[in-house]
Tab-separated table of N, CA and C in Angstrom:
chain	number	residue	atom	x	y	z
A	1	MET	N	-39.009	-31.947	22.557
A	1	MET	CA	-39.378	-32.114	24.070
A	1	MET	C	-37.983	-32.846	24.709
A	2	PHE	N	-37.301	-33.629	23.873
A	2	PHE	CA	-36.270	-34.276	24.319
A	2	PHE	C	-35.060	-33.377	24.668
A	3	ASN	N	-34.821	-32.222	23.833
A	3	ASN	CA	-33.821	-31.238	23.993
A	3	ASN	C	-34.152	-30.427	25.170
A	4	ARG	N	-35.332	-30.168	25.321
A	4	ARG	CA	-35.928	-29.191	26.650
A	4	ARG	C	-35.477	-29.948	27.932
A	5	THR	N	-35.641	-31.274	27.915
A	5	THR	CA	-35.751	-31.829	29.134
A	5	THR	C	-33.916	-31.865	29.369
A	6	ARG	N	-33.203	-32.151	28.221
A	6	ARG	CA	-31.782	-32.319	28.530
A	6	ARG	C	-31.352	-30.966	29.030
A	7	SER	N	-31.959	-30.008	28.412
A	7	SER	CA	-31.199	-28.418	28.745
A	7	SER	C	-31.654	-28.167	30.034
A	8	LEU	N	-32.691	-28.539	30.731
A	8	LEU	CA	-33.299	-28.531	32.047
A	8	LEU	C	-32.253	-29.313	33.283
A	9	ARG	N	-31.834	-30.464	32.617
A	9	ARG	CA	-30.878	-31.185	33.430
A	9	ARG	C	-29.655	-30.598	33.515
A	10	VAL	N	-29.023	-30.013	32.314
A	10	VAL	CA	-27.673	-29.410	32.110
A	10	VAL	C	-27.830	-28.273	33.102
A	11	SER	N	-28.873	-27.326	32.811
A	11	SER	CA	-29.120	-26.164	33.777
A	11	SER	C	-29.259	-26.604	35.534
A	12	LEU	N	-29.700	-27.512	35.833
A	12	LEU	CA	-29.695	-28.036	36.937
A	12	LEU	C	-28.298	-28.507	37.738
A	13	TRP	N	-27.740	-29.127	37.028
A	13	TRP	CA	-26.230	-29.524	37.253
A	13	TRP	C	-25.411	-28.345	37.385
A	14	ILE	N	-25.389	-27.289	36.540
A	14	ILE	CA	-24.755	-26.166	36.190
A	14	ILE	C	-24.963	-25.498	37.582
A	15	SER	N	-26.217	-25.196	38.059
A	15	SER	CA	-26.720	-24.556	39.066
A	15	SER	C	-26.150	-25.135	40.359
A	16	ILE	N	-26.273	-26.430	40.436
A	16	ILE	CA	-25.675	-27.192	41.736
A	16	ILE	C	-24.100	-27.049	41.959
A	17	PHE	N	-23.410	-27.086	40.723
A	17	PHE	CA	-21.952	-26.786	40.819
A	17	PHE	C	-21.663	-25.355	41.129
A	18	LEU	N	-22.320	-24.477	40.844
A	18	LEU	CA	-22.154	-22.963	41.007
A	18	LEU	C	-22.457	-22.648	42.520
A	19	LEU	N	-23.522	-23.184	42.981
A	19	LEU	CA	-23.881	-22.830	44.256
A	19	LEU	C	-23.148	-23.800	45.412
A	20	GLY	N	-22.521	-24.690	44.896
A	20	GLY	CA	-21.656	-25.529	45.788
A	20	GLY	C	-20.359	-24.940	45.795
A	21	MET	N	-19.858	-24.037	44.581
A	21	MET	CA	-18.302	-23.464	44.835
A	21	MET	C	-17.986	-22.795	45.890
A	22	PRO	N	-19.019	-21.825	46.396
A	22	PRO	CA	-18.564	-21.215	47.584
A	22	PRO	C	-18.393	-21.808	48.804
A	23	LEU	N	-19.258	-22.883	48.871
A	23	LEU	CA	-19.055	-23.836	50.361
A	23	LEU	C	-17.713	-24.506	50.129
A	24	ALA	N	-17.321	-24.902	48.928
A	24	ALA	CA	-15.995	-25.780	48.871
A	24	ALA	C	-14.964	-24.793	48.982
A	25	PHE	N	-14.998	-23.629	48.492
A	25	PHE	CA	-13.757	-22.654	48.558
A	25	PHE	C	-13.898	-21.563	49.471
A	26	GLY	N	-14.983	-21.450	50.067
A	26	GLY	CA	-15.373	-20.264	50.838
A	26	GLY	C	-14.566	-20.568	52.581
A	27	SER	N	-14.296	-21.630	52.758
A	27	SER	CA	-13.762	-22.097	54.168
A	27	SER	C	-12.256	-22.290	54.226
A	28	VAL	N	-11.760	-21.074	53.706
A	28	VAL	CA	-10.304	-20.864	53.784
A	28	VAL	C	-9.927	-19.963	55.110
A	29	GLY	N	-9.412	-20.658	56.179
A	29	GLY	CA	-9.233	-19.906	57.205
A	29	GLY	C	-8.753	-20.764	58.548
A	30	GLY	N	-8.940	-20.581	59.500
A	30	GLY	CA	-8.859	-21.577	60.612
A	30	GLY	C	-9.508	-20.935	62.082
A	31	SER	N	-9.415	-21.886	63.134
A	31	SER	CA	-10.120	-21.367	64.121
A	31	SER	C	-8.869	-21.435	65.509
A	32	ILE	N	-9.544	-20.341	66.390
A	32	ILE	CA	-8.668	-20.438	67.618
A	32	ILE	C	-9.728	-20.592	68.635
A	33	SER	N	-9.174	-21.545	69.800
A	33	SER	CA	-10.311	-21.744	70.875
A	33	SER	C	-9.490	-22.343	72.112
A	34	GLY	N	-10.184	-22.321	73.211
A	34	GLY	CA	-9.229	-22.480	74.566
A	34	GLY	C	-9.905	-22.371	75.717
A	35	LEU	N	-9.439	-22.596	76.818
A	35	LEU	CA	-10.018	-22.363	78.119
A	35	LEU	C	-9.335	-21.403	78.872
A	36	VAL	N	-10.152	-20.758	79.741
A	36	VAL	CA	-9.463	-19.731	80.637
A	36	VAL	C	-9.797	-20.041	81.816
A	37	THR	N	-8.530	-20.059	82.867
A	37	THR	CA	-8.872	-20.609	84.280
A	37	THR	C	-7.934	-19.763	85.044
A	38	ASP	N	-8.001	-19.936	86.262
A	38	ASP	CA	-7.210	-19.042	87.417
A	38	ASP	C	-6.246	-20.029	87.877
A	39	PRO	N	-5.257	-19.382	88.709
A	39	PRO	CA	-3.813	-20.121	88.863
A	39	PRO	C	-4.357	-21.594	89.628
A	40	SER	N	-5.697	-21.779	90.581
A	40	SER	CA	-5.945	-22.983	91.145
A	40	SER	C	-6.692	-24.027	90.151
A	41	GLY	N	-6.975	-23.520	88.774
A	41	GLY	CA	-7.351	-24.260	87.964
A	41	GLY	C	-8.982	-24.080	87.691
A	42	ALA	N	-9.643	-23.274	88.572
A	42	ALA	CA	-11.250	-22.848	88.348
A	42	ALA	C	-11.128	-22.351	87.107
A	43	VAL	N	-12.414	-22.478	86.407
A	43	VAL	CA	-12.761	-21.973	85.153
A	43	VAL	C	-13.260	-20.459	85.460
A	44	ILE	N	-12.878	-19.599	84.673
A	44	ILE	CA	-13.308	-18.108	84.505
A	44	ILE	C	-14.264	-17.873	83.513
A	45	ALA	N	-15.428	-17.657	84.046
A	45	ALA	CA	-16.845	-17.384	83.182
A	45	ALA	C	-16.825	-15.994	83.025
A	46	GLY	N	-17.086	-15.462	81.545
A	46	GLY	CA	-17.375	-14.063	81.300
A	46	GLY	C	-16.245	-13.373	80.998
A	47	ALA	N	-15.210	-13.939	80.917
A	47	ALA	CA	-13.667	-13.187	80.813
A	47	ALA	C	-13.922	-12.731	79.200
A	48	GLY	N	-13.460	-11.548	78.941
A	48	GLY	CA	-13.325	-10.877	77.539
A	48	GLY	C	-12.173	-11.398	76.742
A	49	VAL	N	-12.081	-12.119	75.697
A	49	VAL	CA	-11.133	-12.669	74.868
A	49	VAL	C	-11.183	-11.820	73.382
A	50	VAL	N	-9.985	-11.353	73.027
A	50	VAL	CA	-9.796	-10.624	71.771
A	50	VAL	C	-8.704	-11.314	70.766
A	51	ALA	N	-9.259	-11.624	69.603
A	51	ALA	CA	-8.406	-11.999	68.652
A	51	ALA	C	-8.099	-10.944	67.908
A	52	LEU	N	-6.842	-10.533	67.670
A	52	LEU	CA	-6.090	-9.378	66.669
A	52	LEU	C	-5.484	-9.884	65.702
A	53	ASN	N	-5.982	-9.661	64.430
A	53	ASN	CA	-5.046	-9.930	63.254
A	53	ASN	C	-3.989	-8.925	63.099
A	54	THR	N	-2.777	-9.355	63.661
A	54	THR	CA	-1.640	-8.015	63.569
A	54	THR	C	-1.496	-7.747	62.295
A	55	ALA	N	-1.696	-8.442	60.976
A	55	ALA	CA	-1.596	-7.608	59.758
A	55	ALA	C	-2.330	-6.681	59.213
A	56	THR	N	-3.857	-6.942	59.438
A	56	THR	CA	-4.677	-6.063	59.118
A	56	THR	C	-5.192	-5.179	60.405
A	57	GLY	N	-5.217	-5.480	61.662
A	57	GLY	CA	-5.424	-4.761	62.523
A	57	GLY	C	-6.950	-5.178	63.092
A	58	ILE	N	-7.545	-6.027	62.472
A	58	ILE	CA	-8.993	-6.473	62.680
A	58	ILE	C	-9.161	-7.199	64.034
A	59	LYS	N	-10.147	-6.842	64.714
A	59	LYS	CA	-10.304	-7.407	66.068
A	59	LYS	C	-11.553	-8.220	66.027
A	60	ASN	N	-11.393	-9.427	66.792
A	60	ASN	CA	-12.809	-10.311	66.901
A	60	ASN	C	-12.761	-10.531	68.419
A	61	ALA	N	-13.940	-10.097	69.121
A	61	ALA	CA	-14.133	-10.129	70.389
A	61	ALA	C	-15.097	-11.376	70.625
A	62	ASN	N	-15.006	-12.031	71.768
A	62	ASN	CA	-15.891	-12.810	72.458
A	62	ASN	C	-15.769	-13.001	74.014
A	63	LYS	N	-16.474	-13.620	74.608
A	63	LYS	CA	-16.522	-13.959	75.853
A	63	LYS	C	-16.515	-15.367	76.284
A	64	THR	N	-15.899	-15.827	77.243
A	64	THR	CA	-15.695	-17.240	77.721
A	64	THR	C	-17.495	-17.559	78.168
A	65	ASP	N	-17.576	-18.655	77.852
A	65	ASP	CA	-18.769	-19.230	78.405
A	65	ASP	C	-18.799	-19.777	80.070
A	66	SER	N	-19.789	-20.300	80.499
A	66	SER	CA	-20.079	-20.702	81.892
A	66	SER	C	-18.964	-21.906	82.234
A	67	ALA	N	-18.331	-22.502	81.361
A	67	ALA	CA	-17.592	-23.465	81.486
A	67	ALA	C	-15.973	-23.030	81.402
A	68	GLY	N	-15.678	-21.523	81.129
A	68	GLY	CA	-14.621	-20.873	80.791
A	68	GLY	C	-14.253	-21.122	79.359
A	69	PHE	N	-14.688	-21.704	78.258
A	69	PHE	CA	-14.451	-21.961	77.173
A	69	PHE	C	-14.901	-20.782	76.123
A	70	TYR	N	-13.764	-20.400	75.150
A	70	TYR	CA	-14.140	-19.667	74.253
A	70	TYR	C	-13.446	-20.035	72.789
A	71	SER	N	-14.106	-19.527	71.801
A	71	SER	CA	-13.864	-20.002	70.311
A	71	SER	C	-14.050	-18.932	69.234
A	72	PHE	N	-13.427	-18.844	68.245
A	72	PHE	CA	-13.311	-17.982	67.218
A	72	PHE	C	-13.339	-19.174	66.119
A	73	PRO	N	-14.489	-19.565	65.839
A	73	PRO	CA	-14.433	-20.868	64.619
A	73	PRO	C	-13.987	-20.225	63.333
A	74	SER	N	-14.068	-19.261	62.929
A	74	SER	CA	-13.743	-18.852	61.510
A	74	SER	C	-12.869	-17.440	61.431
A	75	LEU	N	-11.747	-17.485	61.451
A	75	LEU	CA	-10.801	-16.690	61.122
A	75	LEU	C	-10.076	-16.458	59.824
A	76	PRO	N	-9.898	-15.501	59.402
A	76	PRO	CA	-9.178	-15.234	57.968
A	76	PRO	C	-7.654	-15.781	58.211
A	77	ILE	N	-6.975	-16.363	57.454
A	77	ILE	CA	-5.769	-16.530	57.419
A	77	ILE	C	-4.664	-15.359	57.983
A	78	GLY	N	-3.612	-15.456	58.575
A	78	GLY	CA	-2.801	-14.753	58.917
A	78	GLY	C	-2.176	-14.698	60.287
A	79	PRO	N	-1.448	-13.662	60.875
A	79	PRO	CA	-0.837	-13.756	62.256
A	79	PRO	C	-1.815	-13.054	62.985
A	80	TYR	N	-1.796	-13.789	64.318
A	80	TYR	CA	-2.989	-13.338	65.432
A	80	TYR	C	-2.097	-13.257	66.756
A	81	GLU	N	-2.578	-12.453	67.385
A	81	GLU	CA	-2.452	-12.365	69.056
A	81	GLU	C	-3.736	-12.575	69.588
A	82	ILE	N	-3.676	-13.370	70.983
A	82	ILE	CA	-4.554	-13.249	71.815
A	82	ILE	C	-4.706	-12.544	73.295
A	83	GLU	N	-5.830	-11.981	73.705
A	83	GLU	CA	-5.564	-11.026	74.625
A	83	GLU	C	-7.130	-11.430	75.447
A	84	VAL	N	-6.944	-11.754	76.870
A	84	VAL	CA	-7.800	-12.123	77.782
A	84	VAL	C	-7.794	-11.188	78.874
A	85	ARG	N	-8.974	-10.653	79.480
A	85	ARG	CA	-9.032	-9.684	80.346
A	85	ARG	C	-10.158	-9.987	81.237
A	86	GLN	N	-10.136	-9.917	82.532
A	86	GLN	CA	-11.297	-10.211	83.448
A	86	GLN	C	-10.980	-9.402	84.752
A	87	THR	N	-11.876	-8.827	85.185
A	87	THR	CA	-11.506	-7.905	86.515
A	87	THR	C	-11.125	-8.885	87.583
A	88	GLY	N	-10.118	-8.241	88.347
A	88	GLY	CA	-9.461	-8.710	89.455
A	88	GLY	C	-8.339	-9.470	88.933
A	89	PHE	N	-8.110	-9.775	87.586
A	89	PHE	CA	-7.106	-10.561	87.076
A	89	PHE	C	-5.942	-9.796	86.258
A	90	LYS	N	-4.530	-10.236	86.195
A	90	LYS	CA	-3.909	-9.411	85.243
A	90	LYS	C	-4.233	-9.892	83.820
A	91	GLU	N	-3.824	-8.887	82.889
A	91	GLU	CA	-4.221	-9.343	81.663
A	91	GLU	C	-3.165	-10.431	81.048
A	92	PHE	N	-3.886	-11.235	80.185
A	92	PHE	CA	-2.936	-12.264	79.618
A	92	PHE	C	-2.947	-12.023	77.959
A	93	ARG	N	-1.783	-12.122	77.628
A	93	ARG	CA	-1.343	-12.048	76.075
A	93	ARG	C	-0.682	-12.896	75.468
A	94	THR	N	-1.042	-13.530	74.389
A	94	THR	CA	0.057	-14.286	73.568
A	94	THR	C	0.143	-14.014	72.074
A	95	THR	N	1.339	-13.883	71.744
A	95	THR	CA	1.509	-13.432	70.063
A	95	THR	C	2.162	-14.409	69.450
A	96	GLY	N	2.347	-14.184	68.129
A	96	GLY	CA	3.199	-15.180	67.368
A	96	GLY	C	2.096	-16.476	66.675
A	97	LEU	N	0.908	-16.208	67.011
A	97	LEU	CA	0.010	-17.253	66.408
A	97	LEU	C	-0.385	-17.044	65.024
A	98	VAL	N	-0.105	-18.052	64.106
A	98	VAL	CA	-0.136	-18.047	62.765
A	98	VAL	C	-1.513	-19.076	62.196
A	99	ILE	N	-2.428	-18.473	61.634
A	99	ILE	CA	-3.711	-19.185	61.116
A	99	ILE	C	-3.522	-19.526	59.666
A	100	ASP	N	-3.192	-20.705	59.193
A	100	ASP	CA	-3.025	-21.164	57.831
A	100	ASP	C	-4.513	-21.881	57.432
A	101	ALA	N	-4.618	-21.976	56.342
A	101	ALA	CA	-5.713	-22.813	55.689
A	101	ALA	C	-6.113	-24.091	56.507
A	102	ASN	N	-7.423	-24.198	57.164
A	102	ASN	CA	-7.972	-25.149	57.856
A	102	ASN	C	-7.089	-25.419	59.125
A	103	THR	N	-6.433	-24.269	59.934
A	103	THR	CA	-5.651	-24.614	61.081
A	103	THR	C	-6.633	-24.270	62.309
A	104	ALA	N	-6.400	-25.243	63.362
A	104	ALA	CA	-7.126	-25.268	64.459
A	104	ALA	C	-6.294	-25.174	65.552
A	105	LEU	N	-5.923	-23.941	66.304
A	105	LEU	CA	-5.117	-23.858	67.414
A	105	LEU	C	-5.946	-23.592	68.682
A	106	ARG	N	-5.321	-24.194	69.594
A	106	ARG	CA	-5.838	-24.470	71.157
A	106	ARG	C	-5.027	-23.490	71.977
A	107	VAL	N	-5.234	-22.337	72.692
A	107	VAL	CA	-4.718	-21.608	73.288
A	107	VAL	C	-5.359	-21.313	74.481
A	108	ASP	N	-4.863	-22.351	75.638
A	108	ASP	CA	-5.590	-22.052	76.980
A	108	ASP	C	-4.715	-20.729	77.585
A	109	ALA	N	-5.560	-20.200	78.736
A	109	ALA	CA	-4.903	-19.000	79.415
A	109	ALA	C	-5.220	-19.060	80.835
A	110	THR	N	-4.099	-19.012	81.731
A	110	THR	CA	-4.121	-18.978	82.920
A	110	THR	C	-3.953	-17.375	83.406
A	111	LEU	N	-4.977	-17.042	83.945
A	111	LEU	CA	-4.877	-15.469	84.547
A	111	LEU	C	-4.445	-15.373	85.947
A	112	GLU	N	-3.404	-14.915	86.223
A	112	GLU	CA	-2.953	-14.563	87.501
A	112	GLU	C	-3.824	-13.424	88.140
A	113	VAL	N	-3.793	-13.733	89.479
A	113	VAL	CA	-4.773	-12.619	90.400
A	113	VAL	C	-4.041	-11.482	90.447
A	114	GLY	N	-4.781	-10.426	90.233
A	114	GLY	CA	-4.391	-8.896	90.096
A	114	GLY	C	-4.892	-8.321	90.953
A	115	THR	N	-4.881	-6.874	90.924
A	115	THR	CA	-5.595	-6.006	91.789
A	115	THR	C	-6.201	-4.995	90.991
A	116	VAL	N	-7.353	-4.591	91.693
A	116	VAL	CA	-8.280	-3.696	90.828
A	116	VAL	C	-8.117	-2.536	91.430
A	117	THR	N	-7.510	-1.387	90.610
A	117	THR	CA	-7.479	-0.316	90.778
A	117	THR	C	-8.356	0.764	90.464
A	118	GLU	N	-8.746	1.760	91.337
A	118	GLU	CA	-9.699	2.994	90.959
A	118	GLU	C	-8.899	4.220	91.162
A	119	GLN	N	-9.072	5.159	90.103
A	119	GLN	CA	-8.376	6.159	90.358
A	119	GLN	C	-9.499	7.293	90.429
A	120	VAL	N	-9.673	8.211	91.306
A	120	VAL	CA	-10.584	9.267	91.687
A	120	VAL	C	-9.927	10.414	91.621
A	121	GLN	N	-10.493	11.483	90.469
A	121	GLN	CA	-9.509	12.948	90.420
A	121	GLN	C	-10.780	13.656	90.828
A	122	VAL	N	-10.785	14.522	91.623
A	122	VAL	CA	-11.570	15.631	92.178
A	122	VAL	C	-10.890	16.938	91.648
A	123	SER	N	-11.595	17.738	90.959
A	123	SER	CA	-10.796	19.233	90.913
A	123	SER	C	-12.062	20.188	90.941
A	124	ALA	N	-11.697	21.068	91.617
A	124	ALA	CA	-12.706	22.163	92.229
A	124	ALA	C	-11.927	23.476	92.033
A	125	SER	N	-12.795	24.707	91.994
A	125	SER	CA	-12.107	25.764	91.822
A	125	SER	C	-12.531	26.552	93.201
A	126	ALA	N	-11.661	27.015	93.920
A	126	ALA	CA	-11.858	27.831	95.302
A	126	ALA	C	-12.628	29.014	94.890
A	127	VAL	N	-13.549	29.372	95.972
A	127	VAL	CA	-14.107	30.699	95.697
A	127	VAL	C	-13.476	31.681	96.300
A	128	GLN	N	-13.433	32.871	95.463
A	128	GLN	CA	-12.530	34.146	95.713
A	128	GLN	C	-13.195	34.812	96.750
A	129	VAL	N	-12.483	35.085	97.923
A	129	VAL	CA	-12.817	35.530	99.165
A	129	VAL	C	-12.013	37.030	99.257
A	130	GLU	N	-12.483	38.160	99.605
A	130	GLU	CA	-11.503	39.422	99.945
A	130	GLU	C	-11.100	39.158	101.541
A	131	THR	N	-10.033	38.980	101.598
A	131	THR	CA	-9.689	38.674	103.177
A	131	THR	C	-8.971	40.074	103.631
A	132	THR	N	-8.649	41.054	102.749
A	132	THR	CA	-7.989	42.147	103.366
A	132	THR	C	-8.985	43.394	103.910
A	133	ASN	N	-10.150	43.531	103.120
A	133	ASN	CA	-11.131	44.297	103.064
A	133	ASN	C	-12.424	43.585	103.484
A	134	THR	N	-13.154	44.368	104.484
A	134	THR	CA	-14.458	43.735	104.878
A	134	THR	C	-15.831	44.372	104.119
A	135	GLN	N	-15.200	45.566	103.718
A	135	GLN	CA	-16.407	46.027	102.888
A	135	GLN	C	-16.277	46.002	101.419
A	136	MET	N	-17.206	46.111	100.729
A	136	MET	CA	-17.139	46.163	99.359
A	136	MET	C	-17.973	47.221	98.821
A	137	GLY	N	-17.637	48.002	97.892
A	137	GLY	CA	-18.449	49.145	97.204
A	137	GLY	C	-17.583	50.150	96.890
A	138	GLU	N	-18.401	51.054	96.330
A	138	GLU	CA	-17.436	52.121	95.687
A	138	GLU	C	-18.357	53.508	96.079
A	139	VAL	N	-17.505	54.446	96.308
A	139	VAL	CA	-18.304	55.889	96.480
A	139	VAL	C	-18.554	56.526	95.090
A	140	ILE	N	-19.819	56.897	94.940
A	140	ILE	CA	-20.199	57.760	93.752
A	140	ILE	C	-20.267	59.290	93.856
A	141	GLY	N	-19.404	59.806	92.882
A	141	GLY	CA	-19.600	61.395	93.064
A	141	GLY	C	-20.408	62.031	92.567
A	142	THR	N	-20.458	63.234	92.788
A	142	THR	CA	-21.613	63.992	92.069
A	142	THR	C	-21.660	64.190	90.394
A	143	ASN	N	-20.176	64.005	90.062
A	143	ASN	CA	-20.200	63.999	88.317
A	143	ASN	C	-20.929	62.942	87.932
A	144	LYS	N	-20.561	61.483	88.305
A	144	LYS	CA	-21.135	60.140	88.041
A	144	LYS	C	-22.476	59.960	88.125
A	145	MET	N	-23.107	60.853	89.316
A	145	MET	CA	-24.515	60.767	89.654
A	145	MET	C	-25.488	61.723	88.681
A	146	GLU	N	-24.678	62.703	88.334
A	146	GLU	CA	-25.643	63.578	87.133
A	146	GLU	C	-25.660	62.768	85.908
A	147	LEU	N	-24.440	62.149	85.545
A	147	LEU	CA	-24.509	61.368	84.067
A	147	LEU	C	-25.517	60.280	84.101
A	148	VAL	N	-25.959	59.703	85.359
A	148	VAL	CA	-26.807	58.528	85.040
A	148	VAL	C	-28.320	58.782	84.601
A	149	PRO	N	-28.869	58.218	83.588
A	149	PRO	CA	-30.027	58.581	82.966
A	149	PRO	C	-31.249	58.385	83.884
A	150	LEU	N	-32.251	59.098	83.884
A	150	LEU	CA	-33.637	58.816	84.762
A	150	LEU	C	-34.511	58.342	83.767
A	151	ASN	N	-35.417	57.253	84.310
A	151	ASN	CA	-36.629	57.154	83.418
A	151	ASN	C	-37.671	57.548	84.111
C-alpha cells in the first residue's frame, strides 16, 4: 500500500511538471501594440493593421477598436513591419521592428489625410453598321435554286 501511494504521488508530480513545461517555455515571443490617430489627434476606429514578419512572410491582421487601439499580443520572434490603412487616409508603414523574447513594442501611427480615388473603366464594342449600302441581300440564281432540297 505504501509503494502504491508513493508511486501515485510521484506520477502526480511528474504530470504537473510536464503539463507546466509548455506554459513556462511556450511564451517565447513578444507583442506589438499602439494607437492610431489622425493629424488632429482624434482616434481612428476600424483601421486595418497588419503585422508582417519579413523573414517568414507571415501576416497577422487586426483592426483598431473604438478607442483607436490595436494589439498583437503574441508574435513569434523575428523582424516585423507594421502597415495601417483606412479609407480617406494615406497608408502608414514602419519597418525595422525586431521582436525578441518577451519584447513589448509600442508603435503609434498618425495617418495623414489622403484622397479617395475611384477608377471606372467602361468597355463596349460598337455595333457594326453598313453605311455604304442601304440594302442587304443576295440574288439567288437558277443554278442555286435548283440545288436547294425540298421537303
